Short mmCIF file of C-alpha atoms in Angstrom, two decimals:
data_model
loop_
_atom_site.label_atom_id
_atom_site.label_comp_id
_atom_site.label_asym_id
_atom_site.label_seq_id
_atom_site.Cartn_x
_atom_site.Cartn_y
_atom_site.Cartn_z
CA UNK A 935 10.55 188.12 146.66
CA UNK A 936 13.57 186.21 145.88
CA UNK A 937 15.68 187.03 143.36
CA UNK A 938 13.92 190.63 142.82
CA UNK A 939 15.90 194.00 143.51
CA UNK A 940 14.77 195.07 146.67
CA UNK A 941 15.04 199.06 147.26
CA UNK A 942 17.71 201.19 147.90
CA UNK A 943 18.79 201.52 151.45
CA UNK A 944 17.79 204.80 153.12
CA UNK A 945 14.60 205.36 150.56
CA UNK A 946 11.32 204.37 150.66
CA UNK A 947 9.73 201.51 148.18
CA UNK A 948 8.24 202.07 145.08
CA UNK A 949 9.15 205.71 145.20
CA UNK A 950 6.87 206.83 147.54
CA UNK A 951 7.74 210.08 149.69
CA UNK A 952 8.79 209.61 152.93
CA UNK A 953 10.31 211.09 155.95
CA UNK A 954 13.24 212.52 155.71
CA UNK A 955 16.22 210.30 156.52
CA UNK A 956 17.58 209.91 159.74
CA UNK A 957 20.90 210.70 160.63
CA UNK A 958 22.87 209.07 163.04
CA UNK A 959 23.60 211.09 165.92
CA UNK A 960 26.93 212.43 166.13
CA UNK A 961 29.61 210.78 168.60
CA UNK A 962 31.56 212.52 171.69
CA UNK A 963 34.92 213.03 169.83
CA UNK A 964 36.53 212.03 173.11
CA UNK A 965 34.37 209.38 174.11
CA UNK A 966 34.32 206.41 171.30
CA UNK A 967 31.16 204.75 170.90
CA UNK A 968 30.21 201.22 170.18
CA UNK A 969 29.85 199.53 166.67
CA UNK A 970 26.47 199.33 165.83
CA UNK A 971 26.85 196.20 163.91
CA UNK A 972 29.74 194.34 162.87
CA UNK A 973 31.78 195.40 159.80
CA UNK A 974 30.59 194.71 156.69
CA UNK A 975 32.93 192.37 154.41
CA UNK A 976 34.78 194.29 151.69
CA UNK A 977 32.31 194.02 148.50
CA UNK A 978 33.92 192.86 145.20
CA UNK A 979 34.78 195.98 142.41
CA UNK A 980 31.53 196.18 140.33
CA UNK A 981 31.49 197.95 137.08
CA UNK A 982 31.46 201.47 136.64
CA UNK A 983 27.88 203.38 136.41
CA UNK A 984 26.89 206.08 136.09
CA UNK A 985 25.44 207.55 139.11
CA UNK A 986 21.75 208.87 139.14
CA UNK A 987 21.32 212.68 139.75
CA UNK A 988 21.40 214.03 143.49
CA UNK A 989 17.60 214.85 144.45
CA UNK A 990 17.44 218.10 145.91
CA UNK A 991 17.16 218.70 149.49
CA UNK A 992 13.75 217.19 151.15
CA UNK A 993 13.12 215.44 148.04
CA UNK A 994 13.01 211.52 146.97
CA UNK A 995 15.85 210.35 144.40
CA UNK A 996 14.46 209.57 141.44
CA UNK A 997 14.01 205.97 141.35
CA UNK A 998 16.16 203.65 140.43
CA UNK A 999 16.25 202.11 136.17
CA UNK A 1000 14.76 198.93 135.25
CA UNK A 1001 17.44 196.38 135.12
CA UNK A 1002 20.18 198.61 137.55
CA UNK A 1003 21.88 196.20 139.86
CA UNK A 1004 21.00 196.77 142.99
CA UNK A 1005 24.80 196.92 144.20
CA UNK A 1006 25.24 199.87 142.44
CA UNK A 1007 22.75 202.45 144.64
CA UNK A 1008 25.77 204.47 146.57
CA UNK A 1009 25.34 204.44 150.20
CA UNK A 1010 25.95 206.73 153.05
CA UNK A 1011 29.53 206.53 154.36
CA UNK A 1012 29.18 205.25 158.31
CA UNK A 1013 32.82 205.39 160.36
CA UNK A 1014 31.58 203.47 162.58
CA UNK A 1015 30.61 200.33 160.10
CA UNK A 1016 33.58 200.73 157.76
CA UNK A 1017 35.86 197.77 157.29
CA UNK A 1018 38.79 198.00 159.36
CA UNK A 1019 42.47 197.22 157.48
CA UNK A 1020 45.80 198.03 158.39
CA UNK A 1021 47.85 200.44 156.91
CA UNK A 1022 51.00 199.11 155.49
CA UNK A 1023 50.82 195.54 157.17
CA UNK A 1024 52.71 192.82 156.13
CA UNK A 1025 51.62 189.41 154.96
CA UNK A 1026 51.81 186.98 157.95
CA UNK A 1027 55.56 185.26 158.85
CA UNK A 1028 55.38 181.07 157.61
CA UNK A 1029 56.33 178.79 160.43
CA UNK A 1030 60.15 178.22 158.30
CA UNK A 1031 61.20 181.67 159.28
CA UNK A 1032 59.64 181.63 162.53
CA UNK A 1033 61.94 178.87 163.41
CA UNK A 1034 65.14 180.01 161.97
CA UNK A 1035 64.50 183.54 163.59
CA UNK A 1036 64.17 181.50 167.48
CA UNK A 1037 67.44 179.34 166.46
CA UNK A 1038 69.28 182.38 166.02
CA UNK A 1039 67.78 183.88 168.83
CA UNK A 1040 68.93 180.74 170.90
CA UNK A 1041 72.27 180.21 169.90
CA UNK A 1042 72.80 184.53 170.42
CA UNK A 1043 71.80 183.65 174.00
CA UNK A 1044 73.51 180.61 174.31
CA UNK A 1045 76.91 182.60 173.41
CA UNK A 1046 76.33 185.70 175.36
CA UNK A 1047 75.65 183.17 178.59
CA UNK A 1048 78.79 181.29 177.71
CA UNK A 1049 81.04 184.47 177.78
CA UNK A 1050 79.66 185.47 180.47
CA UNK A 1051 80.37 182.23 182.54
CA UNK A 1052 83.92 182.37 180.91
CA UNK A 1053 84.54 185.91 182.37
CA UNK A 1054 82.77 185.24 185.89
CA UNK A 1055 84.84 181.99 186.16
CA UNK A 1056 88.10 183.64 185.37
CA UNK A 1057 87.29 186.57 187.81
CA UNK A 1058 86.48 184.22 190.73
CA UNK A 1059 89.89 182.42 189.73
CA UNK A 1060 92.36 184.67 190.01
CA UNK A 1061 90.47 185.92 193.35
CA UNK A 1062 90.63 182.40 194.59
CA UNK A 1063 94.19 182.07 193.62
CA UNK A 1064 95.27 185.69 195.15
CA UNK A 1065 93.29 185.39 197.96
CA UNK A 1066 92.43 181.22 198.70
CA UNK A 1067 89.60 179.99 200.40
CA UNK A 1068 90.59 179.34 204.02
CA UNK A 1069 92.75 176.20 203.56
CA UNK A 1070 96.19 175.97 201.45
CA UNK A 1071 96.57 172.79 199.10
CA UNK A 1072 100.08 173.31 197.33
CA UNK A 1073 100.53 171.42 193.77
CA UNK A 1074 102.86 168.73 194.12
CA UNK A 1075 104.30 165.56 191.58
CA UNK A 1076 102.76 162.35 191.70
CA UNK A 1077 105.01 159.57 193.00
CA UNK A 1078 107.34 158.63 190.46
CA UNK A 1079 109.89 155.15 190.44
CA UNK A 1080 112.91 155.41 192.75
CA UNK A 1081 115.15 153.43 189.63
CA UNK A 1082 117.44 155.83 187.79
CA UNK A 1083 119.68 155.47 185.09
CA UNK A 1084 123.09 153.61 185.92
CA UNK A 1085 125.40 156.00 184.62
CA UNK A 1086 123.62 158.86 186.61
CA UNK A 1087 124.87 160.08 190.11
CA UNK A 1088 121.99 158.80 191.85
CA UNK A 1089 122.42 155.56 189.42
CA UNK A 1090 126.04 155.31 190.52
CA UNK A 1091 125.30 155.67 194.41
CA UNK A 1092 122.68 153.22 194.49
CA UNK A 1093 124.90 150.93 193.48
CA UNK A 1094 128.18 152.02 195.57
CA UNK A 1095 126.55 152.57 198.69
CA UNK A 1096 126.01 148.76 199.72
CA UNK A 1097 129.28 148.34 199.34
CA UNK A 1098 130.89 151.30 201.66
CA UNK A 1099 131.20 151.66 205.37
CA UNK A 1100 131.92 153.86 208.31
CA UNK A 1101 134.92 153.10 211.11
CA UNK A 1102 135.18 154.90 213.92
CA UNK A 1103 138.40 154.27 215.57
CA UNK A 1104 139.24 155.00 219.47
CA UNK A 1105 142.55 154.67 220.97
CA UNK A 1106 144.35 155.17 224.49
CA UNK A 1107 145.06 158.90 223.25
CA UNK A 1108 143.07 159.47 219.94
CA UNK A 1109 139.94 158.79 217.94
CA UNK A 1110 138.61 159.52 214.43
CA UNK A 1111 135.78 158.49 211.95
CA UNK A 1112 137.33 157.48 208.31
CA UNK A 1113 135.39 155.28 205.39
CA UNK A 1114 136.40 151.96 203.32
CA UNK A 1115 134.75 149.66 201.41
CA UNK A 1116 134.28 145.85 200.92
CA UNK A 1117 136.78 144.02 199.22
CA UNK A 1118 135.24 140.76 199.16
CA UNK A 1119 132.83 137.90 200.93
CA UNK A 1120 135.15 137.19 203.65
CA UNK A 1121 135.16 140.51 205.42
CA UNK A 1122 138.06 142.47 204.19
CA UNK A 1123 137.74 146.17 203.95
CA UNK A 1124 140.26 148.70 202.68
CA UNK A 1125 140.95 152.15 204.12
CA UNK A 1126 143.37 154.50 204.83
CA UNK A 1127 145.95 153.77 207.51
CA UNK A 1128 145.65 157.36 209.14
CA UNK A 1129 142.18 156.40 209.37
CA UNK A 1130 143.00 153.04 211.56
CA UNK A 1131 146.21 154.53 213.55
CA UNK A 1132 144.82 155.81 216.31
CA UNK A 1133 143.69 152.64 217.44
CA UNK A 1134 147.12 151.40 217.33
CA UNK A 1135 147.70 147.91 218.93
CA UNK A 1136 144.93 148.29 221.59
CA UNK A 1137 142.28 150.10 220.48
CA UNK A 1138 139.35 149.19 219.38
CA UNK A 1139 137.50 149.73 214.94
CA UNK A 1140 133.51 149.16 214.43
CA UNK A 1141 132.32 149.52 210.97
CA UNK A 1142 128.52 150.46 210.16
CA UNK A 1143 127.68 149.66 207.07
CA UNK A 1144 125.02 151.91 204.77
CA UNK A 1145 122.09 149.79 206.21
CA UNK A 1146 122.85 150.71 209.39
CA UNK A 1147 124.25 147.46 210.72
CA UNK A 1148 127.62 147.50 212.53
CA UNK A 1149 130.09 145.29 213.29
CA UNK A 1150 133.91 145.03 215.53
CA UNK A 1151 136.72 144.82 213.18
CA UNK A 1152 140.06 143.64 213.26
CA UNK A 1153 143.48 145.08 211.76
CA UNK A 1154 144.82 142.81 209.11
CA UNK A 1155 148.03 145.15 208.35
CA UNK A 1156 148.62 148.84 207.53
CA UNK A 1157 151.33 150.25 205.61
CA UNK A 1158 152.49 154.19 206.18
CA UNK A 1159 154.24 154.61 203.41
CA UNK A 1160 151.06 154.23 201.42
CA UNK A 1161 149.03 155.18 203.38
CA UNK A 1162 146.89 151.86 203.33
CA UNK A 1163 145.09 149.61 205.68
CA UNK A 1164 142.92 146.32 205.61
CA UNK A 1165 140.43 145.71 208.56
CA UNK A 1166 138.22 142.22 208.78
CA UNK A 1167 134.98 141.51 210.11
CA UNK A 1168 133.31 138.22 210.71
CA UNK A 1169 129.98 137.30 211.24
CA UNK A 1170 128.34 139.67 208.83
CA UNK A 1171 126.38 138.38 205.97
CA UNK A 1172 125.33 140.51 202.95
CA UNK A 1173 128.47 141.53 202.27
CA UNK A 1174 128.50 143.86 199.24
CA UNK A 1175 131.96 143.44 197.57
CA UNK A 1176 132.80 146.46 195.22
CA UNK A 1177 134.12 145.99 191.65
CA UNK A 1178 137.84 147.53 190.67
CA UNK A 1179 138.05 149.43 188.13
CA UNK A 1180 141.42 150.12 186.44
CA UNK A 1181 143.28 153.49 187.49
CA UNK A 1182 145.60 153.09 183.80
CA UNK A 1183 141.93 154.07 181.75
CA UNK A 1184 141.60 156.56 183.52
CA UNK A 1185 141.67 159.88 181.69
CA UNK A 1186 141.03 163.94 182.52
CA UNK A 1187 137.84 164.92 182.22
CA UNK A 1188 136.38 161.45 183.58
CA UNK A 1189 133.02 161.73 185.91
CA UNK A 1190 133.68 160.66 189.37
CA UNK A 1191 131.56 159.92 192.39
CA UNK A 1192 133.36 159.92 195.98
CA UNK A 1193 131.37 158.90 198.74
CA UNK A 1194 132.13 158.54 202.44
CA UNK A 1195 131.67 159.68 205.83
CA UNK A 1196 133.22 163.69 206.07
CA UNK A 1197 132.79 165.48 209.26
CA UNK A 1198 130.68 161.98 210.63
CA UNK A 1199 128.41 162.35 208.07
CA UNK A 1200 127.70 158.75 206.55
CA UNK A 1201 126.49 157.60 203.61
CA UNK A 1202 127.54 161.13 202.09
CA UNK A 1203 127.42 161.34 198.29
CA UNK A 1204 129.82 164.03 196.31
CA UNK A 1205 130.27 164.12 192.28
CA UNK A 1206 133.05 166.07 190.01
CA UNK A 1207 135.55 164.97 187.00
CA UNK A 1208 139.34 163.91 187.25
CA UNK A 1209 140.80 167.13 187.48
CA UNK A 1210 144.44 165.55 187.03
CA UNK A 1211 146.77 162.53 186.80
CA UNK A 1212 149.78 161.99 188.64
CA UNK A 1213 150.19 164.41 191.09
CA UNK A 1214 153.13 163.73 193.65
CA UNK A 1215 151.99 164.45 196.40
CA UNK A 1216 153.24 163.76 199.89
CA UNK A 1217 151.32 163.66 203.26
CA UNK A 1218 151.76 163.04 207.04
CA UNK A 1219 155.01 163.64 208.55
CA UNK A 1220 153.71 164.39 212.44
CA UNK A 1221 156.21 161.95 213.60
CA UNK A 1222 159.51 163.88 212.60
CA UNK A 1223 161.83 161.06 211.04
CA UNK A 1224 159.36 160.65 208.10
CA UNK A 1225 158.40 157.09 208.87
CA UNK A 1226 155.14 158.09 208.54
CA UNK A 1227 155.23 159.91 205.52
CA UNK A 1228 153.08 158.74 202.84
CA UNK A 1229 154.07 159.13 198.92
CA UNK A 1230 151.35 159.03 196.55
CA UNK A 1231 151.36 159.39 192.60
CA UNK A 1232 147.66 160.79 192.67
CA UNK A 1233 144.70 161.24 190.81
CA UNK A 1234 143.29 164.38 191.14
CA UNK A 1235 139.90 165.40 191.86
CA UNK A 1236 137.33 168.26 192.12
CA UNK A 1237 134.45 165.90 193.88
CA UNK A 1238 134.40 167.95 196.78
CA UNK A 1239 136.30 165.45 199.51
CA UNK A 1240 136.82 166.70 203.27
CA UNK A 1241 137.97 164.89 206.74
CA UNK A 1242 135.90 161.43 207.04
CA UNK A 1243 136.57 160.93 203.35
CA UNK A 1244 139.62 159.53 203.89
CA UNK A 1245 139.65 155.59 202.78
CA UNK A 1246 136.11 156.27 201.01
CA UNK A 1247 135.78 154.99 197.38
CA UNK A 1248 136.12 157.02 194.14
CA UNK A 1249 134.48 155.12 191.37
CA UNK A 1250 134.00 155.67 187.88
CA UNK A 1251 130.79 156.11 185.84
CA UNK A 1252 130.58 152.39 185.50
CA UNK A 1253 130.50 152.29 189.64
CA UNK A 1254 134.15 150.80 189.72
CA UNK A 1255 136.63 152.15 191.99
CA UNK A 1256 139.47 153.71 190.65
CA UNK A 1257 141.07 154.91 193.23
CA UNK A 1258 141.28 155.60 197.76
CA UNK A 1259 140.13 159.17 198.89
CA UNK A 1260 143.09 159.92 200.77
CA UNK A 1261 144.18 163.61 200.90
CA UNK A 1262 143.04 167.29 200.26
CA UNK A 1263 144.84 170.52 199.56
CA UNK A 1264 143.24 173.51 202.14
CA UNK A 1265 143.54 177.01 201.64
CA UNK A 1266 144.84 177.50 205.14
CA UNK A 1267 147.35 174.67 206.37
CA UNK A 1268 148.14 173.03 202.73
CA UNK A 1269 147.88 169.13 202.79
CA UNK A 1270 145.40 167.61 204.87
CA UNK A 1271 145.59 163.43 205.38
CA UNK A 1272 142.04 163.94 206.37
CA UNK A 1273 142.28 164.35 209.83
CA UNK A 1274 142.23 168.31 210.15
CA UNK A 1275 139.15 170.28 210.30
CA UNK A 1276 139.59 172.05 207.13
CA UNK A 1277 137.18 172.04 204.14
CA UNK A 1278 137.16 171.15 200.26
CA UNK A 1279 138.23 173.78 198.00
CA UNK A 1280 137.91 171.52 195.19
CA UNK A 1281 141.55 170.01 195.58
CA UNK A 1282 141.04 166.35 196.56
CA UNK A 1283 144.04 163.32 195.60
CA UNK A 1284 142.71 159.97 195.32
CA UNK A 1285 145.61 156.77 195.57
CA UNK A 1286 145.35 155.15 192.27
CA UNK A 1287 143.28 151.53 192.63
CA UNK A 1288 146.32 149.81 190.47
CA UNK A 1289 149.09 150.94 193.38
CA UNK A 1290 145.83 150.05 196.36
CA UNK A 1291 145.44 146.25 194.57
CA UNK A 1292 148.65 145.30 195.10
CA UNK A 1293 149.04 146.79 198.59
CA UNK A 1294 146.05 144.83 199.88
CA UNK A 1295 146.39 142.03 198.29
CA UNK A 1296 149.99 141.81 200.40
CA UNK A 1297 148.92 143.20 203.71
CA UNK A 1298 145.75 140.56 203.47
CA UNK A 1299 148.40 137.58 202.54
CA UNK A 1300 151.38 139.11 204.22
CA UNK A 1301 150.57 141.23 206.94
CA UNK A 1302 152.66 144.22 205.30
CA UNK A 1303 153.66 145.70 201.95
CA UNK A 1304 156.72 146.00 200.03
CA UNK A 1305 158.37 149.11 198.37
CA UNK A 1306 160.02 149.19 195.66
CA UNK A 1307 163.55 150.71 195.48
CA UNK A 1308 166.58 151.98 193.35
CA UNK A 1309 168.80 151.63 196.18
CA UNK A 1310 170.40 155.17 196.67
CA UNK A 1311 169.94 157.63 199.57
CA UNK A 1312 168.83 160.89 198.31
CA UNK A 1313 169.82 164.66 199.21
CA UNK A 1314 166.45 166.20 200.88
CA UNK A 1315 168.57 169.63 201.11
CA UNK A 1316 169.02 169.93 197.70
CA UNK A 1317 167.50 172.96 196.02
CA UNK A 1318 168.06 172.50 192.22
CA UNK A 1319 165.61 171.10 189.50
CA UNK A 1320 165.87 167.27 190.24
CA UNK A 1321 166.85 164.75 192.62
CA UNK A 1322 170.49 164.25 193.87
CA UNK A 1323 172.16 161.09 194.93
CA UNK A 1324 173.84 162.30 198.35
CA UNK A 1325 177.36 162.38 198.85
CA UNK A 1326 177.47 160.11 201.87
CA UNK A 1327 174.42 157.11 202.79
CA UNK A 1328 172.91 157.07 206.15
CA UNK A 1329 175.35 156.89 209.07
CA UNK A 1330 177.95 157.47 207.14
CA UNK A 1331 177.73 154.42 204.89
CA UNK A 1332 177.88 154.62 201.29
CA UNK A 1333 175.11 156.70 199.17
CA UNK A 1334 174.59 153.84 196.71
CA UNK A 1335 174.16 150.86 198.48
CA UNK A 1336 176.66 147.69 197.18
CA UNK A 1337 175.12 145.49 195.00
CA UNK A 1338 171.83 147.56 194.77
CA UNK A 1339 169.86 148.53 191.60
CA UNK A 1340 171.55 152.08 191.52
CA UNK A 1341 174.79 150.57 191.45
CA UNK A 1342 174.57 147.73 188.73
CA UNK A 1343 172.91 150.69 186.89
CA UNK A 1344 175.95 152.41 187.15
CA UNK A 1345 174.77 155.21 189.44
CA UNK A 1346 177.35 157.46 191.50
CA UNK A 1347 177.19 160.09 194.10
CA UNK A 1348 176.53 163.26 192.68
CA UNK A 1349 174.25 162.09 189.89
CA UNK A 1350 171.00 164.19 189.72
CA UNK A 1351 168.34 162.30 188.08
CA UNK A 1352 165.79 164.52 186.06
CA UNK A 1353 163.36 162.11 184.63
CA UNK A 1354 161.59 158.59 185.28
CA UNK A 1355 160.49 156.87 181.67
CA UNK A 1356 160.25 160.64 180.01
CA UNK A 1357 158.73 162.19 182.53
CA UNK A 1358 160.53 165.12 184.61
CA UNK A 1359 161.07 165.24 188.26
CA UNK A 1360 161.82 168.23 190.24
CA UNK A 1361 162.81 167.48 193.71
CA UNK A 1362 163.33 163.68 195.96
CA UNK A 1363 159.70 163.24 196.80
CA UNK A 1364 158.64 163.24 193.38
CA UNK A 1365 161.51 160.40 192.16
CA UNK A 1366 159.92 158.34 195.37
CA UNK A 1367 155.98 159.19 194.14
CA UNK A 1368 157.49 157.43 190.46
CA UNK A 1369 159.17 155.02 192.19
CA UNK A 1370 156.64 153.56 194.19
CA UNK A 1371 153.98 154.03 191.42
CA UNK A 1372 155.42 150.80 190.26
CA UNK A 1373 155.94 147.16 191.61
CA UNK A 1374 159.37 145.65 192.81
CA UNK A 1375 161.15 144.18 189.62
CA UNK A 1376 159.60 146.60 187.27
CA UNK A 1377 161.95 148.43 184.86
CA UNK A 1378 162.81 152.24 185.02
CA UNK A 1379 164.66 154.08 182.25
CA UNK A 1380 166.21 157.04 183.83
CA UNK A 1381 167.50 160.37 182.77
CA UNK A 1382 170.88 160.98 184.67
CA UNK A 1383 172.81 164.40 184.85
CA UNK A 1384 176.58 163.85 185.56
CA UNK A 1385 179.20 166.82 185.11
CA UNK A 1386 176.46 168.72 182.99
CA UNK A 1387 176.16 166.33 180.67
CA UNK A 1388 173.01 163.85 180.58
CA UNK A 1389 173.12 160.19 180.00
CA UNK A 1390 170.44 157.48 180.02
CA UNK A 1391 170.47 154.51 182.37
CA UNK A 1392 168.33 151.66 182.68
CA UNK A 1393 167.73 150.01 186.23
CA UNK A 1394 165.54 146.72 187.54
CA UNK A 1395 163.52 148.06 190.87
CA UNK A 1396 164.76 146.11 194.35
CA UNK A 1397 161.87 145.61 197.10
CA UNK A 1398 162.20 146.48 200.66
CA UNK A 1399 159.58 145.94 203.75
CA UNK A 1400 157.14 148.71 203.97
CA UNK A 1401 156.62 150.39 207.96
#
């Protein structure tokens, strides 16, 4: 009935003998068997009693006291239907560390995959780059503006070249290529007269300008003892005039650009610094009685200069010119009007664009150029430190001419003059260089030596038609 004690499991009710109890037969210990029944659910701690005495072997146990829980009868132990629990288990991981244990796990294998990437990339780089993949692309700069600054070389050029040309001259017996540049709009050109001689009377001058056009020219007048020549063409528009510059400003150390034609190679582009002012310098002379003998008071320059220069510009930082490429110094056959075959060793003489001015502006008005003059013939066999007034003039005539400059000056035969305004001269061609650094009518304040004593003299220069 409900709610009443029922007996004690493995004995028989109301304490009535019975068979003896029946034990479960005993398992393979290899082989396991199945559960019989499920596992009983753990039973809650009960209170402590005392448990009845053992019956002895074949007999019943005693029965069980009025009012004993029932709970309390002990029970055979049975493996097989024991509750199962195991040993040192944890309690079960919440879904918070779950999570956080995967993130870490995720973002370890996102940074082992990204190293690895890293290293496999930079391996198959450097094989790619050692080794390529069939085709070659080299690296190159984008496209960048052609404008440079105007002070720069290239700045300069850009700006010079419009204005320069190339002649090539052809004669009965001679030809040559020489440079010039524009003057103005109405087609005059200035160059070197080496460059034009060979074409002498009959012969014929084209000019190509930097674009590439060209054009027949003229000879407008030459002078030898500059070395200077104008040439005119017509019918060209676009003419590119180039500014002048002023040769007095000029100082050592000044950036120079010379550009010009050498060894037929237009449009050629050179840079250096004045190296030196004033050089005397002398050059020609092929004819023998030194009509053709040019006397230049020179700047001097390292822009490397060589035959086809001749007549080319040399302008300042500002693109001016400043002076007319004219001559070089060689390391085999000395002075070189440009016509030779020998190269640049950094020795180049330019005519000063103060002394070219006035020459073209009188061969373009006049047809020729005057010199100026002191009026004296000079001794070209004297060795000494100076130039000497010669004892007799040529043809026998008198050595200071009547009426001249030298002789209102007071000049006599004999006299050896040692310096121009201050500065020393050393031989004949260098008084003519100071001489015809200036214009007709300018004064000179000379240095005269007369019985070894020295005196000073002051003289206005005379003019006299140039060859």
């Amino acid at each position: 009935a409900h709610g009443t004690p029922g007996p004690a499991h493995g004995t028989p009710p109301h304490g009535t003998p019975g068979p003896a109890p029946h034990l479960p037969q005993q398992p393979h210990p290899h082989v396991p068997q199945p559960q019989a029944h499920a596992p009983q659910p753990e039973q809650q701690p009960q209170p402590h009693t005392p448990h009845a005495p053992q019956a002895p072997h074949g007999m019943a146990p005693p029965p069980a006291q009025p009012g004993a829980p029932q709970s309390a009868a002990r029970q055979p132990y049975d493996p097989w239907n024991a509750p199962l629990q195991q040993v040192g288990s944890l309690p079960p991981e919440t879904r918070e560390k779950r999570d956080r244990r995967g993130r870490r796990v995720l973002f370890i294998g996102v940074a082992v995959i990204a190293l690895l990437s890293g290293l496999i990339g930079g391996a198959t780089g450097a094989y790619l780059e050692r080794n390529g993949t069939g085709d070659v692309e080299l690296r190159q700069a984008d496209a960048e503006s052609a404008d440079r600054p105007k002070g720069s070389v290239a700045g300069i050029a850009s700006a010079t070249l419009p204005g320069v040309v190339t002649l090539h001259v052809s004669g009965d017996s001679a030809q040559g290529t020489g440079t010039g540049f524009v003057l103005d709009g109405k087609g005059h050109i200035l160059t070197n007269n080496h460059v034009v001689e060979p074409a002498g009377t009959g012969g014929e001058v084209s000019v190509t300008f930097s674009g590439g056009e060209t054009a027949k020219a003229e000879v407008v007048g030459r002078d030898s003892g500059y070395d200077l020549a104008v040439v005119r063409v017509t019918g060209v528009r676009g003419l590119k005039p180039l500014p002048l510059g002023n040769s007095e400003n000029v100082q050592v150390g000044d950036s120079v650009v010379a550009i010009g034609a050498p060894f037929d190679l237009e449009n050629t582009v050179t840079s250096g610094i004045i190296s030196a002012k004033e050089r005397p310098i002398t050059a020609g002379g092929e004819k023998g009685d030194g009509s053709d003998i040019s006397y230049v008071d020179a700047l001097q320059t390292d822009a490397p200069i060589n035959p086809g220069n001749s007549g080319g510009p040399l302008v300042d930082s500002k693109a001016r010119v400043i002076g007319i490429n004219s001559a070089i110094r060689s390391a085999d056959d000395g002075s070189d009007p440009g016509g030779g075959q020998a190269g640049s060793i950094g020795l180049g003489f330019a005519i000063p664009i103060n002394q070219g001015k006035r020459v073209a502006e009188e061969l373009i008005n006049f047809g020729k150029a005057t010199h100026p003059v002191i009026g004296v013939t000079l001794d070209t066999e004297f060795n000494g430190d100076g130039a000497r007034i010669a004892d007799k003039g040529k043809s026998g005539g008198p050595s200071v001419n009547t009426n001249g400059p030298g002789d209102k000056a007071g000049l006599k035969p004999g006299d050896v003059i040692t310096e121009v305004d201050g500065r020393a001269v050393h031989s004949s061609d260098e008084l003519i260089v100071k001489v015809r650094a200036h214009r007709p009518k300018d004064r000179l304040r000379l240095t005269v030596e007369r019985d070894g004593n020295d005196r000073e003299v002051t003289l206005v220069l005379g003019s006299a038609g140039g060859s």
